[in-house]
């Protein structure tokens, strides 16, 4: 059985489409996904359908080459913090951005129960404004 850290790394370190597929396979049925205030998809979404619709589908259709590159992982018990950098170009404006992020994951019974995003939303917002 894979460790929480191995499971989580597999959701960051491949092709974007593969990462989302792997993520869906490790989300708890009632997983909560919180996007930070100031981020374009801010809010808390519960369950894989809501998470895909309100976050990943929009990332895939509204951005060019959107990436979340993990640079460091810190694990403590059933929680893992991931630190990294987002990058991409917003289609509607043609503006690129790079923004630091932190994601805090909580696991239960081998599945992701909760993710909370912390992000330099100012850098993202600059890409959204024409």
Tab-separated table of C-alpha atoms in Angstrom:
chain	number	residue	atom	x	y	z
A	1	UNK	CA	0.000	0.000	0.000
A	2	UNK	CA	1.312	3.472	-0.907
A	3	UNK	CA	1.994	6.075	1.723
A	4	UNK	CA	-0.056	9.279	1.778
A	5	UNK	CA	3.001	11.110	0.473
A	6	UNK	CA	3.457	8.735	-2.488
A	7	UNK	CA	-0.234	9.016	-3.333
A	8	UNK	CA	-0.118	12.802	-3.247
A	9	UNK	CA	3.112	13.114	-5.238
A	10	UNK	CA	1.499	11.085	-8.021
A	11	UNK	CA	-1.180	13.787	-8.374
A	12	UNK	CA	1.413	16.515	-9.051
A	13	UNK	CA	4.261	14.890	-10.937
A	14	UNK	CA	2.771	13.672	-14.224
A	15	UNK	CA	0.860	15.087	-17.172
A	16	UNK	CA	-2.069	17.296	-16.080
A	17	UNK	CA	-4.777	14.935	-17.357
A	18	UNK	CA	-3.146	11.955	-15.663
A	19	UNK	CA	-2.769	13.919	-12.434
A	20	UNK	CA	-6.497	14.693	-12.302
A	21	UNK	CA	-7.360	11.041	-12.972
A	22	UNK	CA	-5.060	9.943	-10.142
A	23	UNK	CA	-6.503	12.638	-7.872
A	24	UNK	CA	-10.064	11.444	-8.483
A	25	UNK	CA	-9.065	7.917	-7.527
A	26	UNK	CA	-7.807	9.054	-4.096
A	27	UNK	CA	-10.523	11.563	-3.141
A	28	UNK	CA	-12.886	10.522	-0.375
A	29	UNK	CA	-16.542	10.565	-1.577
A	30	UNK	CA	-17.265	13.598	0.635
A	31	UNK	CA	-13.912	15.331	0.061
A	32	UNK	CA	-13.857	19.086	0.705
A	33	UNK	CA	-11.753	21.245	-1.621
A	34	UNK	CA	-11.251	24.885	-0.597
A	35	UNK	CA	-9.914	27.413	-3.088
A	36	UNK	CA	-8.609	30.602	-1.417
A	37	UNK	CA	-10.431	33.916	-1.331
A	38	UNK	CA	-9.095	36.086	-4.148
A	39	UNK	CA	-8.453	33.061	-6.368
A	40	UNK	CA	-10.798	32.984	-9.406
A	41	UNK	CA	-12.428	29.737	-8.236
A	42	UNK	CA	-12.729	30.692	-4.559
A	43	UNK	CA	-15.039	28.591	-2.434
A	44	UNK	CA	-15.398	25.188	-0.864
A	45	UNK	CA	-16.567	22.331	-3.062
A	46	UNK	CA	-17.703	18.957	-1.732
A	47	UNK	CA	-17.404	15.735	-3.710
A	48	UNK	CA	-15.486	14.927	-6.871
A	49	UNK	CA	-18.180	16.167	-9.282
A	50	UNK	CA	-18.224	19.644	-7.706
A	51	UNK	CA	-14.421	19.763	-7.487
A	52	UNK	CA	-14.009	18.831	-11.161
A	53	UNK	CA	-16.747	21.211	-12.374
A	54	UNK	CA	-15.772	24.281	-10.335
A	55	UNK	CA	-11.985	23.917	-10.330
A	56	UNK	CA	-10.295	21.504	-12.730
A	57	UNK	CA	-12.635	21.905	-15.687
A	58	UNK	CA	-12.246	25.671	-15.487
A	59	UNK	CA	-8.464	25.437	-15.169
A	60	UNK	CA	-8.377	23.229	-18.272
A	61	UNK	CA	-10.585	25.516	-20.376
A	62	UNK	CA	-9.689	29.015	-19.176
A	63	UNK	CA	-5.891	28.716	-19.110
A	64	UNK	CA	-3.107	27.790	-21.519
A	65	UNK	CA	-0.392	25.519	-20.084
A	66	UNK	CA	-1.690	25.858	-16.509
A	67	UNK	CA	0.621	24.023	-14.102
A	68	UNK	CA	0.898	23.444	-10.370
A	69	UNK	CA	4.538	22.530	-9.776
A	70	UNK	CA	5.168	21.057	-6.330
A	71	UNK	CA	8.559	21.962	-4.907
A	72	UNK	CA	8.393	20.726	-1.321
A	73	UNK	CA	6.266	18.344	0.746
A	74	UNK	CA	5.978	18.302	4.540
A	75	UNK	CA	4.193	15.400	6.180
A	76	UNK	CA	2.890	15.159	9.730
A	77	UNK	CA	0.566	12.310	10.568
A	78	UNK	CA	-2.490	12.423	8.317
A	79	UNK	CA	-1.651	15.873	6.963
A	80	UNK	CA	0.665	16.894	4.143
A	81	UNK	CA	1.565	20.440	3.142
A	82	UNK	CA	2.672	20.991	-0.437
A	83	UNK	CA	4.535	24.147	-1.431
A	84	UNK	CA	5.002	25.135	-5.046
A	85	UNK	CA	4.338	27.473	-7.931
A	86	UNK	CA	1.394	27.908	-10.278
A	87	UNK	CA	1.988	29.129	-13.818
A	88	UNK	CA	-0.048	29.606	-16.937
A	89	UNK	CA	-1.553	32.099	-19.370
A	90	UNK	CA	-5.149	33.254	-18.964
A	91	UNK	CA	-6.868	32.799	-22.343
A	92	UNK	CA	-9.219	35.790	-22.072
A	93	UNK	CA	-6.377	38.302	-21.566
A	94	UNK	CA	-3.317	36.531	-22.960
A	95	UNK	CA	-1.477	37.410	-19.732
A	96	UNK	CA	0.859	34.949	-18.043
A	97	UNK	CA	1.289	34.530	-14.306
A	98	UNK	CA	3.476	32.776	-11.785
A	99	UNK	CA	2.217	32.540	-8.196
A	100	UNK	CA	3.412	30.728	-5.079
A	101	UNK	CA	1.007	28.315	-3.402
A	102	UNK	CA	0.637	26.057	-0.393
A	103	UNK	CA	-1.885	23.212	-0.243
A	104	UNK	CA	-2.781	21.524	3.034
A	105	UNK	CA	-4.195	18.013	2.609
A	106	UNK	CA	-5.874	15.908	5.277
A	107	UNK	CA	-6.150	12.147	4.755
A	108	UNK	CA	-8.585	9.675	6.311
A	109	UNK	CA	-8.727	5.958	5.576
A	110	UNK	CA	-6.120	6.346	2.807
A	111	UNK	CA	-8.145	8.973	0.918
A	112	UNK	CA	-7.939	12.761	0.648
A	113	UNK	CA	-10.634	14.131	2.934
A	114	UNK	CA	-9.779	17.837	2.660
A	115	UNK	CA	-7.592	20.265	0.718
A	116	UNK	CA	-7.145	23.910	1.609
A	117	UNK	CA	-5.366	26.244	-0.807
A	118	UNK	CA	-3.226	29.235	0.162
A	119	UNK	CA	-2.011	31.308	-2.796
A	120	UNK	CA	-0.529	34.635	-3.816
A	121	UNK	CA	-3.833	35.545	-5.455
A	122	UNK	CA	-2.621	39.022	-6.430
A	123	UNK	CA	-0.325	37.475	-9.035
A	124	UNK	CA	-3.211	35.410	-10.417
A	125	UNK	CA	-5.617	38.381	-10.444
A	126	UNK	CA	-3.143	40.440	-12.495
A	127	UNK	CA	-3.410	37.857	-15.290
A	128	UNK	CA	-7.219	38.112	-15.280
A	129	UNK	CA	-7.403	41.880	-15.852
A	130	UNK	CA	-7.276	43.233	-19.393
